[in-house]
Amino acid sequence: MADINKIIRVLDLSQSDAREGTLDGIVKFIIYINGDNGIEKNNISKEIIKELTLEIHEQEINDSVERLLDNGLIEKDGKGNFKLTLDESLKFRQESLKISENSDARFNLFKNHIEKIAFEENYAIVENEVNDLWEIFRTFIYDCYLTHGKNIIENLTNVESEYDDDVKFLVKKYLKETKNGNLSKILSKYITIYPEIVDSNILQYLTSLANKTESFYSLGLSQEEYKKVYDEIKFDWIVFVDTNFIYSILNLHNHPENQAAKFLLELGSELGIKFKYTTKTYDELNNRKKDFEKYLEKDLLPSQIKALLNSGKLDMFAESYYEKLLEDRDNTPHPCDIILHSQNSMKEKKLVIYNSKFDALLKNEDFLLDQESSYNSYLEILDEVRGDKGLKRKGQKEPLQVQHDIFLREAILHLRSSNVTSMNNAKYFGVTLDKTLIKFDLNELRKKTVGILIPTFFKPSILLKKLLRQSPLKTKENYLRAFISTISTPAIDENNFSSKIAIRSVKYFHKMGIDNEKLILDCLKDELFLKNFEKREFDESELEEFVESEINKQITIKTQKIEELEGTIEEKSKRLEKVTEYSSITKSENEKLNEKASDLKETLNLYSRELKKLKEQTSKVKIKADAIQLSIYDEQEKINAENKLKEKDKKNTDLINKIIKSRLKNRKIGGVFLALLSIILICIISLIYLFQNESWNFVSSFINSINGMDEARKNITYLLVALILGIIDVPIINMTFKILFSKKAKNEFIKEIMEEFI
């Protein structure tokens, strides 16, 4: 259940804005650790792998760098390296110090508790062992968050309930990593008491982990989780590429979408998406080849090429070719040669031709002509808008290009189901670099679509982003190690919202004169309380009313728990009365059993005397047999004597066993009575402290009856009462343990009984 809940949450967050925020934080962190020297954009992904063991896609890093530049959070120096702005660098430095200080404080608290538990267990723990346990415990906490998400905080801080089965599984897993049984027992006890020692500092840390976990989730599923989700549900999409997409992957033109197109083809193929091009697209590619033959001259001198490049008059195809030619003339093929071998090149990149010729679609010539007319009309409208804005008009597209674009769009729509409700069941898409074709498609879909609108075409960068959000997170090491490396650094912002509101709410509690840490912690653990506090904090009267209602709510909860506790105590008291009554009954039974035991002893003595006689008789018979040959009568007498001896031995053993069972039963009843008495004493000690102001509290009544006793003496009196009751309870607990649980004591008891009959 925990797995599927986590997977749903990851898929949800990976589609949200949280993903971009997380990626920006990671990029900022990598830039920060490179200090004043900065870092080149191309090296950021390598540094992320090195520092955080995460493999972030190059396209997402590029997008993040652009966002950070636009927002003024990073800057570019004279060498082209990226650095954090002064303010951002200062923030990261402060956050790093804060993380280090908080970690040291938590370790010291951990060490104190571990050493205390080790002392109680009579185990001399050394520093290296404490450090090892700390690392195991930290990893256990991280694994809890990674496996169960932010909701694990409730489990780790709830004093009144046991850990659930999922957490118990992780506890067992990490206890096995300790070096010996003693260390395992010590760590187990610490994990058990952990909810009880959670203070405001630890709670703030656990809350920050919850927020950081959410951020990490936005990066995507682990490879294993991804296989669980998509093992049966494959990306059975077919993506048709426009001719301009082919230009990008063949490096035939300079275009901002070139890199995205290559990444899309690579990632999509990994996810099982099939990329296809139609025969008409291939025809259009070959038509472009004829154009290249006419105007792309390959024998130009370097000076001539430089002049052309500096003129700003070249189109994206010529510019791309001449830049490469100027850089490496010998190894730069002409675009015509690239197109000539394009089918093999595309096949290697898993881009292949779609064999269907769409005969049914081609026969419907009138429909296609109408669509081409609509397309031309729409292009004219766009041109008019450009003219009105003072921009240069683009003019009409060539008829062959219009025919190709309309055919490609209608071919995709023809393959789609008539009832498309999501991208998954649309299955067929197109990718193009042509913005006008994308706009026309959306315009046509809006006219005919009711409800969800699923575009026919996407820009490569847009579709790539959608796929990246659904692709698994790649890690150099295992997913858990990447998670720990990432959230234990300032790379992911802990989302200061909750912590800032928490601090302001604590200040308000202080202002109201409330300093009960347990009450404050219960409020801070409630995320809904923090949100409601934030909404009302600027309206003093409304805020005061809200906080009072929350306090009353906590008091009501505690009162209910106290009533439940009182009910439990009353029930146990009734049970105790029954046990006492039963004990008096068993007392008379014990007396009867003792009488029987006495009778049995007498019988046993009688049997012993008879046994002695028989042995003497037997020995006499044996002596006589040595002297003379026994008669048949003497032989029979011997057999009868031996049988009597065996029979009396058996009766003797049965009687002893009966006495032992009887006394063991009485001993166990006595042990149960002692256990109940011990529990009552513990409850009395607890109740004395929990309900100091109640009229039935005899200690409070005693203290209050003494005039002139100050607060310090009252506290000492409470301690003395608890100490006295505790001293009384210690031997009772010790005796209870020996009677009910100690095998050694039981065996000694049986041995004592046996010795009575020897």
GROMACS .gro file of C-alpha atoms in nm, residues 520-692:
model
  173
  520ILE     CA    1   0.278   2.345   2.142
  521LEU     CA    2   0.430   2.036   1.971
  522ASP     CA    3   0.086   1.882   1.918
  523CYS     CA    4  -0.025   2.204   1.742
  524LEU     CA    5   0.291   2.236   1.531
  525LYS     CA    6   0.261   1.877   1.407
  526ASP     CA    7  -0.079   1.962   1.261
  527GLU     CA    8  -0.017   2.103   0.911
  528LEU     CA    9  -0.376   2.227   0.896
  529PHE     CA   10  -0.315   2.433   1.214
  530LEU     CA   11  -0.017   2.608   1.050
  531LYS     CA   12  -0.214   2.688   0.735
  532ASN     CA   13  -0.509   2.825   0.931
  533PHE     CA   14  -0.273   3.022   1.155
  534GLU     CA   15  -0.112   3.182   0.849
  535LYS     CA   16  -0.455   3.280   0.711
  536ARG     CA   17  -0.563   3.448   1.034
  537GLU     CA   18  -0.242   3.594   1.175
  538PHE     CA   19  -0.313   3.948   1.051
  539ASP     CA   20  -0.654   3.959   1.221
  540GLU     CA   21  -0.576   3.969   1.595
  541SER     CA   22  -0.926   3.890   1.723
  542GLU     CA   23  -0.987   3.609   1.474
  543LEU     CA   24  -0.639   3.465   1.543
  544GLU     CA   25  -0.690   3.467   1.919
  545GLU     CA   26  -1.026   3.293   1.881
  546PHE     CA   27  -0.872   3.033   1.649
  547VAL     CA   28  -0.575   2.956   1.879
  548GLU     CA   29  -0.805   2.927   2.182
  549SER     CA   30  -1.028   2.684   1.990
  550GLU     CA   31  -0.721   2.475   1.896
  551ILE     CA   32  -0.606   2.467   2.259
  552ASN     CA   33  -0.957   2.362   2.367
  553LYS     CA   34  -0.948   2.093   2.101
  554GLN     CA   35  -0.618   1.960   2.238
  555ILE     CA   36  -0.757   1.974   2.594
  556THR     CA   37  -1.067   1.779   2.480
  557ILE     CA   38  -0.846   1.516   2.317
  558LYS     CA   39  -0.634   1.484   2.630
  559THR     CA   40  -0.946   1.472   2.853
  560GLN     CA   41  -1.087   1.188   2.644
  561LYS     CA   42  -0.759   1.001   2.677
  562ILE     CA   43  -0.758   1.059   3.055
  563GLU     CA   44  -1.115   0.927   3.077
  564GLU     CA   45  -1.011   0.624   2.876
  565LEU     CA   46  -0.716   0.577   3.113
  566GLU     CA   47  -0.941   0.610   3.419
  567GLY     CA   48  -1.180   0.357   3.267
  568THR     CA   49  -0.889   0.120   3.210
  569ILE     CA   50  -0.774   0.165   3.571
  570GLU     CA   51  -1.125   0.102   3.702
  571GLU     CA   52  -1.153  -0.210   3.490
  572LYS     CA   53  -0.817  -0.333   3.619
  573SER     CA   54  -0.925  -0.259   3.977
  574LYS     CA   55  -1.234  -0.478   3.928
  575ARG     CA   56  -1.015  -0.750   3.785
  576LEU     CA   57  -0.788  -0.716   4.086
  577GLU     CA   58  -1.085  -0.760   4.321
  578LYS     CA   59  -1.180  -1.075   4.134
  579VAL     CA   60  -0.823  -1.199   4.151
  580THR     CA   61  -0.815  -1.127   4.528
  581GLU     CA   62  -1.143  -1.312   4.570
  582TYR     CA   63  -1.009  -1.594   4.359
  583SER     CA   64  -0.691  -1.586   4.565
  584SER     CA   65  -0.891  -1.642   4.890
  585ILE     CA   66  -1.070  -1.932   4.725
  586THR     CA   67  -0.745  -2.084   4.608
  587LYS     CA   68  -0.607  -2.039   4.962
  588SER     CA   69  -0.857  -2.290   5.100
  589GLU     CA   70  -0.787  -2.513   4.801
  590ASN     CA   71  -0.416  -2.483   4.876
  591GLU     CA   72  -0.479  -2.597   5.235
  592LYS     CA   73  -0.664  -2.901   5.104
  593LEU     CA   74  -0.383  -2.970   4.862
  594ASN     CA   75  -0.131  -2.940   5.144
  595GLU     CA   76  -0.333  -3.195   5.344
  596LYS     CA   77  -0.329  -3.424   5.042
  597ALA     CA   78   0.044  -3.365   5.012
  598SER     CA   79   0.089  -3.470   5.377
  599ASP     CA   80  -0.114  -3.785   5.313
  600LEU     CA   81   0.091  -3.851   5.006
  601LYS     CA   82   0.409  -3.808   5.208
  602GLU     CA   83   0.286  -4.063   5.465
  603THR     CA   84   0.190  -4.301   5.185
  604LEU     CA   85   0.526  -4.240   5.028
  605ASN     CA   86   0.702  -4.324   5.356
  606LEU     CA   87   0.495  -4.637   5.381
  607TYR     CA   88   0.591  -4.731   5.026
  608SER     CA   89   0.955  -4.659   5.106
  609ARG     CA   90   0.945  -4.891   5.408
  610GLU     CA   91   0.777  -5.165   5.200
  611LEU     CA   92   1.034  -5.105   4.930
  612LYS     CA   93   1.312  -5.150   5.182
  613LYS     CA   94   1.159  -5.478   5.301
  614LEU     CA   95   1.124  -5.603   4.945
  615LYS     CA   96   1.485  -5.518   4.872
  616GLU     CA   97   1.596  -5.709   5.183
  617GLN     CA   98   1.380  -6.004   5.083
  618THR     CA   99   1.520  -5.993   4.733
  619SER     CA  100   1.876  -5.985   4.858
  620LYS     CA  101   1.807  -6.284   5.088
  621VAL     CA  102   1.658  -6.473   4.795
  622LYS     CA  103   1.968  -6.395   4.591
  623ILE     CA  104   2.200  -6.516   4.871
  624LYS     CA  105   2.001  -6.836   4.903
  625ALA     CA  106   2.008  -6.885   4.527
  626ASP     CA  107   2.386  -6.868   4.534
  627ALA     CA  108   2.396  -7.156   4.781
  628ILE     CA  109   2.134  -7.393   4.644
  629GLN     CA  110   1.929  -7.433   4.334
  630LEU     CA  111   1.599  -7.238   4.360
  631SER     CA  112   1.280  -7.429   4.341
  632ILE     CA  113   1.002  -7.335   4.103
  633TYR     CA  114   0.812  -7.188   4.398
  634ASP     CA  115   1.110  -6.967   4.503
  635GLU     CA  116   1.152  -6.844   4.145
  636GLN     CA  117   0.787  -6.737   4.133
  637GLU     CA  118   0.823  -6.553   4.466
  638LYS     CA  119   1.116  -6.356   4.324
  639ILE     CA  120   0.917  -6.249   4.014
  640ASN     CA  121   0.621  -6.139   4.230
  641ALA     CA  122   0.852  -5.935   4.456
  642GLU     CA  123   1.009  -5.754   4.157
  643ASN     CA  124   0.667  -5.670   4.011
  644LYS     CA  125   0.553  -5.523   4.343
  645LEU     CA  126   0.870  -5.316   4.353
  646LYS     CA  127   0.810  -5.171   4.003
  647GLU     CA  128   0.446  -5.097   4.081
  648LYS     CA  129   0.533  -4.908   4.400
  649ASP     CA  130   0.810  -4.717   4.218
  650LYS     CA  131   0.555  -4.602   3.957
  651LYS     CA  132   0.304  -4.493   4.224
  652ASN     CA  133   0.584  -4.309   4.403
  653THR     CA  134   0.678  -4.115   4.082
  654ASP     CA  135   0.314  -4.029   4.002
  655LEU     CA  136   0.259  -3.891   4.351
  656ILE     CA  137   0.571  -3.672   4.330
  657ASN     CA  138   0.466  -3.534   3.986
  658LYS     CA  139   0.120  -3.455   4.118
  659ILE     CA  140   0.265  -3.260   4.410
  660ILE     CA  141   0.501  -3.067   4.175
  661LYS     CA  142   0.218  -2.967   3.938
  662SER     CA  143   0.001  -2.853   4.227
  663ARG     CA  144   0.273  -2.635   4.375
  664LEU     CA  145   0.372  -2.488   4.035
  665LYS     CA  146   0.012  -2.387   3.976
  666ASN     CA  147  -0.006  -2.213   4.315
  667ARG     CA  148   0.328  -2.046   4.245
  668LYS     CA  149   0.204  -1.910   3.908
  669ILE     CA  150  -0.115  -1.771   4.067
  670GLY     CA  151   0.102  -1.597   4.323
  671GLY     CA  152   0.316  -1.453   4.040
  672VAL     CA  153   0.009  -1.312   3.861
  673PHE     CA  154  -0.110  -1.156   4.186
  674LEU     CA  155   0.235  -0.993   4.234
  675ALA     CA  156   0.234  -0.864   3.873
  676LEU     CA  157  -0.105  -0.699   3.924
  677LEU     CA  158   0.015  -0.550   4.251
  678SER     CA  159   0.322  -0.407   4.072
  679ILE     CA  160   0.104  -0.257   3.795
  680ILE     CA  161  -0.122  -0.097   4.058
  681LEU     CA  162   0.180   0.065   4.227
  682ILE     CA  163   0.305   0.199   3.890
  683CYS     CA  164  -0.044   0.337   3.813
  684ILE     CA  165  -0.061   0.500   4.157
  685ILE     CA  166   0.278   0.670   4.097
  686SER     CA  167   0.160   0.791   3.751
  687LEU     CA  168  -0.177   0.914   3.879
  688ILE     CA  169  -0.015   1.105   4.165
  689TYR     CA  170   0.181   1.308   3.909
  690LEU     CA  171  -0.084   1.334   3.637
  691PHE     CA  172  -0.367   1.448   3.863
  692GLN     CA  173  -0.202   1.656   4.132
   0.00000   0.00000   0.00000
